[in-house]
Amino acid sequence: MALIVQKYGGTSVGSIDRIRNVAARMIRTRDEGHQVVAVVSAMSGVTDGLIKMAREISSNPSERELDVLLATGEQQSIALVTMALQELGVDAVSITGRQAGIHTTGSHTRGRILNMNPALMHQFLNAGKTLVVAGFQGVTPDGMIHTLGRGGSDLTAIAVAASLKADVCQILTDVDGVYTCDPRIVKNARKLPEISYDEMLEMASSGSKVMQSRSVEFAKKFGVVFEVRSSLNDNPGTLVLEEHPHMENAVIRGVSIERSQARVTITGIPDTPGMSGRILGALAEAEINLDMIISNIAQHDGFARHSFTMPSCDLGKAQAALKPVLASLAPDAKIETEGGIAKLSAVGTGMRSHSGVAAIMFQALGAAGINIGMISTSEIKIAVTVDETQIEDAARAVHDAFGLDKMSA
Ligand code: ASP
Ligand code: MG
């Protein structure tokens, strides 16, 4: 008998019929002789709807109250899934984040897991019950309701699997697994049998939003092997795990894209110690997540310049945060902004041991007539920005150049 954690996302519990399907699927797993713990999200659209209502009341609602509000979405679904199981004769019980012993820290709406106390879950499991745990929520040291950031049910699932030492952790979702690229854009994209945590993280942080990034980091840290697969069929999905010697030997594992990006360039910054720290510090304080950061010194005037990318929606906030620091530190500085760009990233741990990967990618883009804006690299990623209108062509060109439609030896 294995202990299996199954996470069902918002689409999988998106209607009463789908909730019944989730119950049926859990029962199938139980009938195969396993213990099942489901972690469920709010029904699709519910969290967004709650946020919208909050914003209708206040443009800046209290984050503590947002947590209280948003956590209700998952509470609806655990009760409904549990009722569906009970209706089919299963001895099931719903469990909130607090009852699951998910202790959190950090600011409201962005909780991080501090530790887990699975005592109550064990008690129910020992009594033969099937558990339905609320995703996305935990409890602060002083007993407040806390949510784990958008997509946080993934994190709950990984944490529950880790704390119960589950044999299997399945992330059941509306995609079949992790693909070499979005199959809606690249028709011959291929489902990957396996991907390493590091690659999954790079793909997630560069736009392939299969899972919440923090949940993958958590899985890596605690060695939780999990599988991303469809909740609508029984096809095998993609296993996410630590890199191992028998993994498909590819230089590039996949290509991800991220639209709606903007670039900010600041010129005329005095070339003195501490400048970058103070400028970027102001953006960090405004909680703006910068992505690519490129800086250099212009030969002709000796001033430094910084360029960075961020989601277009943060542009206004960034300008507001930059104005006061620049006014006091760098009166000659100018800010230029550019929207309508997109980012393409090629990701693969094989890059660590291969050279010439960037050249293949840039040549493929050149041959497709696509102009590259900014370039940045990490040990396992090469990312470029291109005009947003060309991003799909860019993805196809790079996917082809690396032959990602075919399994490599
Ligand atoms: N319901 C939350 C959200 O929409 C958490 C989740 O679905 O994972 O972000
Ligand atoms: Mg989700």
Coordinates of C-alpha atoms and ligand atoms in Angstrom, one line a residue:
M1 CA 0.0 0.0 0.0
A2 CA 1.4 3.3 -1.0
L3 CA 0.6 6.8 0.3
I4 CA -0.3 8.9 -2.6
V5 CA -0.7 12.7 -2.6
Q6 CA -2.7 14.0 -5.5
K7 CA -3.0 17.7 -6.2
Y8 CA -6.0 18.9 -8.1
G9 CA -5.8 22.5 -9.6
G10 CA -8.7 24.9 -10.0
T11 CA -9.8 23.7 -13.5
S12 CA -9.9 20.1 -12.2
V13 CA -12.4 21.1 -9.5
G14 CA -14.0 23.8 -11.7
S15 CA -17.6 22.5 -11.6
I16 CA -19.7 20.1 -9.7
D17 CA -19.3 17.5 -12.4
R18 CA -15.5 17.9 -12.3
I19 CA -15.6 17.6 -8.5
R20 CA -17.4 14.3 -8.9
N21 CA -14.7 13.2 -11.4
V22 CA -12.0 14.1 -8.8
A23 CA -13.8 12.0 -6.2
A24 CA -14.0 9.1 -8.7
R25 CA -10.4 9.3 -9.6
M26 CA -9.4 9.3 -5.9
I27 CA -11.6 6.3 -5.4
R28 CA -9.9 4.5 -8.2
T29 CA -6.5 5.1 -6.6
R30 CA -8.0 3.8 -3.3
D31 CA -9.4 0.8 -4.9
E32 CA -5.9 -0.1 -6.2
G33 CA -5.1 -0.4 -2.5
H34 CA -3.5 2.9 -1.7
Q35 CA -4.0 5.6 0.8
V36 CA -5.0 8.9 -0.8
V37 CA -4.5 12.5 0.3
A38 CA -5.8 15.1 -2.1
V39 CA -4.7 18.7 -2.0
V40 CA -7.2 21.0 -3.9
S41 CA -7.2 24.5 -5.2
A42 CA -10.2 26.9 -5.3
M43 CA -12.6 26.2 -8.2
S44 CA -11.2 28.0 -11.3
G45 CA -11.9 31.7 -11.3
V46 CA -12.9 31.8 -7.6
T47 CA -9.7 33.4 -6.3
D48 CA -9.7 36.0 -9.1
G49 CA -13.3 36.7 -8.3
L50 CA -12.6 37.2 -4.6
I51 CA -9.7 39.6 -5.4
K52 CA -11.9 41.5 -7.7
M53 CA -14.6 42.0 -5.0
A54 CA -11.9 43.2 -2.6
R55 CA -10.7 45.7 -5.1
E56 CA -14.2 47.0 -5.6
I57 CA -14.3 47.9 -2.0
S58 CA -10.7 49.2 -1.7
S59 CA -7.9 50.0 -4.1
N60 CA -5.5 48.9 -1.4
P61 CA -7.2 46.2 0.7
S62 CA -5.6 45.1 3.9
E63 CA -3.4 42.0 3.2
R64 CA -4.4 40.3 6.4
E65 CA -8.1 40.6 5.3
L66 CA -7.2 39.5 1.7
D67 CA -5.7 36.3 3.3
V68 CA -8.9 35.7 5.3
L69 CA -10.9 36.2 2.1
L70 CA -8.8 34.2 -0.4
A71 CA -8.5 31.2 1.9
T72 CA -12.3 30.7 1.6
G73 CA -11.9 29.6 -2.0
E74 CA -10.0 26.4 -1.1
Q75 CA -12.3 25.8 1.9
Q76 CA -15.3 25.6 -0.5
S77 CA -13.5 23.0 -2.6
I78 CA -12.3 20.8 0.2
A79 CA -15.8 20.6 1.6
L80 CA -17.4 19.9 -1.8
V81 CA -14.8 17.2 -2.8
T82 CA -15.2 15.6 0.7
M83 CA -19.0 15.6 0.3
A84 CA -18.7 14.0 -3.2
L85 CA -16.4 11.3 -1.7
Q86 CA -18.8 10.7 1.2
E87 CA -21.7 10.5 -1.3
L88 CA -19.8 7.6 -3.0
G89 CA -19.4 5.8 0.3
V90 CA -15.9 6.9 1.2
D91 CA -14.9 7.8 4.7
A92 CA -13.4 11.2 3.9
V93 CA -12.6 14.3 5.9
S94 CA -11.6 17.8 4.8
I95 CA -8.5 19.5 6.4
T96 CA -7.7 23.2 6.4
G97 CA -4.2 24.5 6.2
R98 CA -4.0 25.0 9.9
Q99 CA -5.4 21.5 10.6
A100 CA -2.7 20.1 8.2
G101 CA -0.1 21.8 10.5
I102 CA 1.2 24.1 7.8
H103 CA 3.0 26.8 9.8
T104 CA 4.1 29.8 7.8
T105 CA 6.0 33.0 8.1
G106 CA 6.5 36.1 5.9
S107 CA 4.1 38.9 4.9
H108 CA 0.4 38.3 4.3
T109 CA -0.5 37.0 0.9
R110 CA 3.0 35.8 0.4
G111 CA 3.5 33.2 3.1
R112 CA 6.4 30.9 3.3
I113 CA 6.3 27.5 5.0
L114 CA 8.3 27.5 8.2
N115 CA 7.5 23.9 9.3
M116 CA 4.9 21.2 9.2
N117 CA 3.2 19.3 11.9
P118 CA 1.3 16.4 10.3
A119 CA 0.0 14.9 13.6
L120 CA -3.7 15.4 12.8
M121 CA -3.3 14.1 9.3
H122 CA -1.6 11.0 10.6
Q123 CA -4.3 10.5 13.2
F124 CA -7.0 10.6 10.4
L125 CA -4.9 8.4 8.1
N126 CA -4.4 5.8 10.8
A127 CA -8.2 5.8 11.3
G128 CA -8.5 4.8 7.6
K129 CA -9.8 8.1 6.4
T130 CA -9.2 9.7 3.0
L131 CA -8.0 13.3 3.3
V132 CA -8.9 16.4 1.3
V133 CA -6.5 19.2 2.2
A134 CA -7.0 22.9 1.4
G135 CA -4.2 24.2 -0.8
F136 CA -2.8 27.7 -0.6
Q137 CA -3.3 28.3 3.1
G138 CA -1.4 28.0 6.3
V139 CA -1.3 29.6 9.7
T140 CA 1.2 32.2 11.1
P141 CA 2.9 31.7 14.5
D142 CA 0.3 34.0 16.1
G143 CA -2.6 32.0 14.6
M144 CA -3.5 34.2 11.6
I145 CA -4.8 32.8 8.4
H146 CA -2.0 33.0 5.7
T147 CA -1.9 32.3 2.0
L148 CA 1.1 31.1 0.1
G149 CA 1.1 33.3 -3.0
R150 CA -0.8 32.7 -6.3
G151 CA -0.6 29.1 -7.4
G152 CA 0.3 28.2 -3.8
S153 CA -1.7 24.9 -3.8
D154 CA 1.3 23.4 -5.5
L155 CA 3.4 24.3 -2.6
T156 CA 0.9 22.8 -0.2
A157 CA 0.9 19.5 -2.1
I158 CA 4.7 19.2 -2.1
A159 CA 4.9 20.2 1.6
V160 CA 2.2 17.7 2.5
A161 CA 4.0 15.0 0.5
A162 CA 7.2 15.8 2.3
S163 CA 5.7 15.9 5.8
L164 CA 3.8 12.6 5.3
K165 CA 6.8 11.0 3.5
A166 CA 4.4 10.1 0.7
D167 CA 5.5 7.4 -1.7
V168 CA 4.1 9.3 -4.7
C169 CA 3.2 13.0 -5.3
Q170 CA 1.1 13.7 -8.4
I171 CA 0.3 17.2 -9.6
L172 CA -2.9 16.6 -11.6
T173 CA -3.6 19.5 -13.8
D174 CA -5.1 20.6 -17.1
V175 CA -1.9 19.9 -19.1
D176 CA -0.5 16.5 -19.8
G177 CA 3.0 17.2 -18.4
V178 CA 5.9 19.4 -19.2
Y179 CA 6.6 20.0 -22.9
T180 CA 9.7 21.1 -24.7
C181 CA 7.7 24.2 -25.6
D182 CA 4.1 25.3 -25.4
P183 CA 2.4 22.9 -27.9
R184 CA -0.2 25.6 -28.8
I185 CA 2.7 27.6 -30.3
V186 CA 5.1 24.9 -31.4
K187 CA 3.0 22.1 -33.0
N188 CA 5.7 19.4 -32.7
A189 CA 6.6 20.1 -29.1
R190 CA 7.1 16.9 -27.2
K191 CA 6.1 15.8 -23.7
L192 CA 9.2 15.2 -21.6
P193 CA 9.4 12.0 -19.6
E194 CA 11.6 13.6 -17.0
I195 CA 13.0 17.0 -16.1
S196 CA 15.4 18.1 -13.4
Y197 CA 14.3 20.5 -10.6
D198 CA 16.8 23.1 -11.8
E199 CA 15.4 23.0 -15.4
M200 CA 11.8 23.0 -14.2
L201 CA 12.6 26.1 -12.1
E202 CA 14.3 27.9 -14.9
M203 CA 11.4 27.1 -17.2
A204 CA 8.8 28.2 -14.6
S205 CA 10.7 31.4 -13.9
S206 CA 10.9 32.1 -17.6
G207 CA 7.3 31.8 -18.4
S208 CA 6.3 28.1 -18.6
K209 CA 3.9 28.4 -15.7
V210 CA 3.1 24.8 -15.1
M211 CA 3.7 25.1 -11.4
Q212 CA 4.4 27.7 -8.8
S213 CA 8.2 28.2 -8.8
R214 CA 8.5 28.1 -5.0
S215 CA 6.9 24.7 -4.9
V216 CA 9.6 23.4 -7.1
E217 CA 12.3 24.9 -5.0
F218 CA 10.7 23.3 -1.9
A219 CA 10.6 19.9 -3.7
K220 CA 14.2 20.2 -4.5
K221 CA 15.2 21.2 -1.0
F222 CA 13.3 18.3 0.5
G223 CA 13.9 15.8 -2.3
V224 CA 10.2 15.3 -3.1
V225 CA 10.0 13.6 -6.5
F226 CA 6.7 14.5 -8.2
E227 CA 4.9 13.9 -11.4
V228 CA 3.0 16.5 -13.4
R229 CA 0.1 14.8 -15.3
S230 CA -3.4 15.4 -16.6
S231 CA -6.4 15.0 -14.3
L232 CA -8.5 14.2 -17.3
N233 CA -6.8 11.0 -18.5
D234 CA -4.4 8.3 -17.4
N235 CA -1.4 9.2 -19.6
P236 CA 1.9 9.2 -17.9
G237 CA 3.1 12.7 -17.3
T238 CA 6.5 14.3 -16.6
L239 CA 8.6 13.2 -13.6
V240 CA 10.4 16.1 -11.8
L241 CA 13.4 15.0 -9.9
E242 CA 17.1 15.6 -9.2
E243 CA 19.3 15.2 -12.3
H244 CA 20.5 11.6 -12.7
P245 CA 22.9 9.8 -15.1
H246 CA 20.2 8.0 -17.0
M247 CA 18.2 11.1 -17.9
E248 CA 17.7 11.9 -21.6
N249 CA 21.0 13.4 -22.6
A250 CA 19.9 16.7 -24.1
V251 CA 21.8 19.9 -24.2
I252 CA 18.6 21.9 -24.2
R253 CA 15.5 20.5 -22.4
G254 CA 13.0 23.1 -23.4
V255 CA 12.2 26.6 -24.6
S256 CA 9.9 28.9 -22.7
I257 CA 8.5 32.2 -23.5
E258 CA 7.1 35.1 -21.5
R259 CA 5.1 37.9 -23.0
S260 CA 4.1 41.4 -21.8
Q261 CA 7.6 42.4 -20.7
A262 CA 9.0 45.9 -20.5
R263 CA 12.4 47.3 -20.5
V264 CA 13.7 50.2 -18.4
T265 CA 17.0 51.8 -19.2
I266 CA 18.6 54.4 -17.0
T267 CA 21.5 56.4 -18.4
G268 CA 23.7 59.0 -16.9
I269 CA 24.4 57.3 -13.6
P270 CA 27.6 58.4 -11.9
D271 CA 30.1 55.5 -11.9
T272 CA 30.7 55.4 -8.2
P273 CA 30.4 52.5 -5.6
G274 CA 27.0 51.9 -4.1
M275 CA 25.0 53.4 -6.9
S276 CA 23.6 50.2 -8.3
G277 CA 22.8 48.9 -4.8
R278 CA 20.7 52.0 -4.1
I279 CA 18.9 52.1 -7.4
L280 CA 18.1 48.4 -7.4
G281 CA 17.3 48.7 -3.7
A282 CA 14.6 51.2 -4.4
L283 CA 13.0 48.8 -6.9
A284 CA 13.3 45.9 -4.5
E285 CA 11.6 47.9 -1.8
A286 CA 8.7 48.5 -4.2
E287 CA 8.7 44.7 -4.5
I288 CA 9.4 44.8 -8.2
N289 CA 10.8 41.5 -9.5
L290 CA 13.5 42.4 -12.0
D291 CA 14.4 39.8 -14.5
M292 CA 17.3 40.5 -16.8
I293 CA 19.8 43.1 -15.5
I294 CA 22.4 44.5 -17.8
S295 CA 24.8 47.3 -17.0
N296 CA 27.9 48.9 -18.5
I297 CA 29.8 52.1 -18.7
A298 CA 29.6 54.3 -21.7
Q299 CA 33.1 55.1 -23.0
H300 CA 32.2 58.5 -24.4
D301 CA 30.9 60.1 -21.2
G302 CA 32.0 57.8 -18.3
F303 CA 28.5 57.4 -17.0
A304 CA 27.0 54.0 -16.1
R305 CA 23.8 52.7 -17.6
H306 CA 21.5 50.0 -16.4
S307 CA 18.8 48.2 -18.3
F308 CA 16.4 45.7 -16.8
T309 CA 13.3 43.9 -17.8
M310 CA 10.1 43.4 -15.7
P311 CA 6.5 42.6 -16.3
S312 CA 4.8 45.5 -18.2
C313 CA 2.3 45.9 -15.4
D314 CA 5.1 46.9 -13.0
L315 CA 6.3 49.7 -15.2
G316 CA 4.4 52.5 -13.5
K317 CA 5.4 51.3 -10.0
A318 CA 9.0 51.1 -11.2
Q319 CA 9.0 54.7 -12.5
A320 CA 7.5 55.9 -9.3
A321 CA 10.1 54.1 -7.2
L322 CA 13.0 55.3 -9.3
K323 CA 12.1 59.0 -9.5
P324 CA 13.0 60.0 -5.9
V325 CA 16.3 58.0 -5.7
L326 CA 17.5 59.2 -9.1
A327 CA 16.6 62.8 -8.2
S328 CA 18.8 62.6 -5.1
L329 CA 21.6 60.4 -6.4
A330 CA 21.9 61.1 -10.1
P331 CA 20.4 64.3 -11.2
D332 CA 21.7 63.7 -14.8
A333 CA 20.1 60.3 -15.1
K334 CA 17.4 59.7 -17.7
I335 CA 14.9 56.9 -17.7
E336 CA 13.7 55.3 -21.0
T337 CA 11.1 52.7 -21.1
E338 CA 10.0 50.3 -23.8
G339 CA 7.0 48.0 -23.7
G340 CA 5.8 45.3 -26.1
I341 CA 8.7 42.9 -25.7
A342 CA 8.8 39.2 -24.9
K343 CA 11.4 36.9 -23.6
L344 CA 12.5 33.6 -25.0
S345 CA 14.6 31.2 -22.9
A346 CA 16.4 28.0 -23.8
V347 CA 17.0 25.9 -20.7
G348 CA 19.0 22.8 -20.2
T349 CA 21.6 21.4 -17.6
G350 CA 23.5 20.0 -20.6
M351 CA 24.7 23.6 -21.3
R352 CA 27.1 23.2 -18.3
S353 CA 29.2 20.8 -20.4
H354 CA 28.6 22.0 -24.0
S355 CA 29.9 25.1 -25.7
G356 CA 28.4 26.9 -28.7
V357 CA 24.8 26.7 -27.5
A358 CA 24.3 30.4 -27.6
A359 CA 25.7 30.6 -31.1
I360 CA 23.2 28.0 -32.4
M361 CA 20.3 29.9 -30.8
F362 CA 21.4 33.4 -32.1
Q363 CA 22.0 32.0 -35.6
A364 CA 18.6 30.4 -35.7
L365 CA 17.0 33.7 -34.7
G366 CA 19.1 35.6 -37.2
A367 CA 18.1 33.2 -40.0
A368 CA 14.4 33.7 -39.1
G369 CA 14.9 37.4 -39.4
I370 CA 14.3 38.1 -35.7
N371 CA 16.2 40.9 -34.0
I372 CA 17.5 40.2 -30.5
G373 CA 17.2 43.0 -27.9
M374 CA 18.8 42.0 -24.6
I375 CA 20.7 38.8 -23.9
S376 CA 21.3 37.2 -20.5
T377 CA 22.6 33.9 -19.5
S378 CA 22.8 31.6 -16.4
E379 CA 24.6 28.4 -16.1
I380 CA 21.7 26.5 -17.6
K381 CA 19.7 29.2 -19.5
I382 CA 20.2 31.6 -22.3
A383 CA 17.5 34.2 -22.6
V384 CA 16.9 36.9 -25.1
T385 CA 14.2 39.6 -25.6
V386 CA 12.5 40.0 -28.9
D387 CA 9.7 42.1 -30.2
E388 CA 6.5 40.6 -28.8
T389 CA 5.0 40.2 -32.3
Q390 CA 7.8 37.9 -33.2
I391 CA 7.9 35.7 -30.1
E392 CA 6.0 32.7 -31.6
D393 CA 8.3 32.6 -34.7
A394 CA 11.3 32.9 -32.4
A395 CA 10.1 29.9 -30.3
R396 CA 9.6 27.7 -33.4
A397 CA 13.0 28.7 -34.8
V398 CA 14.9 27.9 -31.6
H399 CA 12.9 24.6 -31.0
D400 CA 13.8 23.5 -34.5
A401 CA 17.4 24.5 -34.2
F402 CA 17.9 22.2 -31.2
G403 CA 15.8 19.4 -32.6
L404 CA 13.6 19.3 -29.6
D405 CA 10.8 17.4 -31.3
K406 CA 13.0 14.3 -31.3
M407 CA 14.2 12.4 -28.3
S408 CA 18.0 12.5 -28.0
A409 CA 20.1 9.5 -27.2
Ligands
ASP1 N1 -6.4 29.4 -5.6 C1 -5.1 30.0 -5.5 C2 -4.8 30.7 -6.8 O1 -5.6 30.8 -7.7 C3 -4.1 28.9 -5.3 C4 -3.9 27.9 -6.4 O2 -4.8 27.7 -7.2 O3 -3.0 27.2 -6.4 O4 -3.7 31.3 -6.9
MG2 MG -2.5 26.4 -10.1

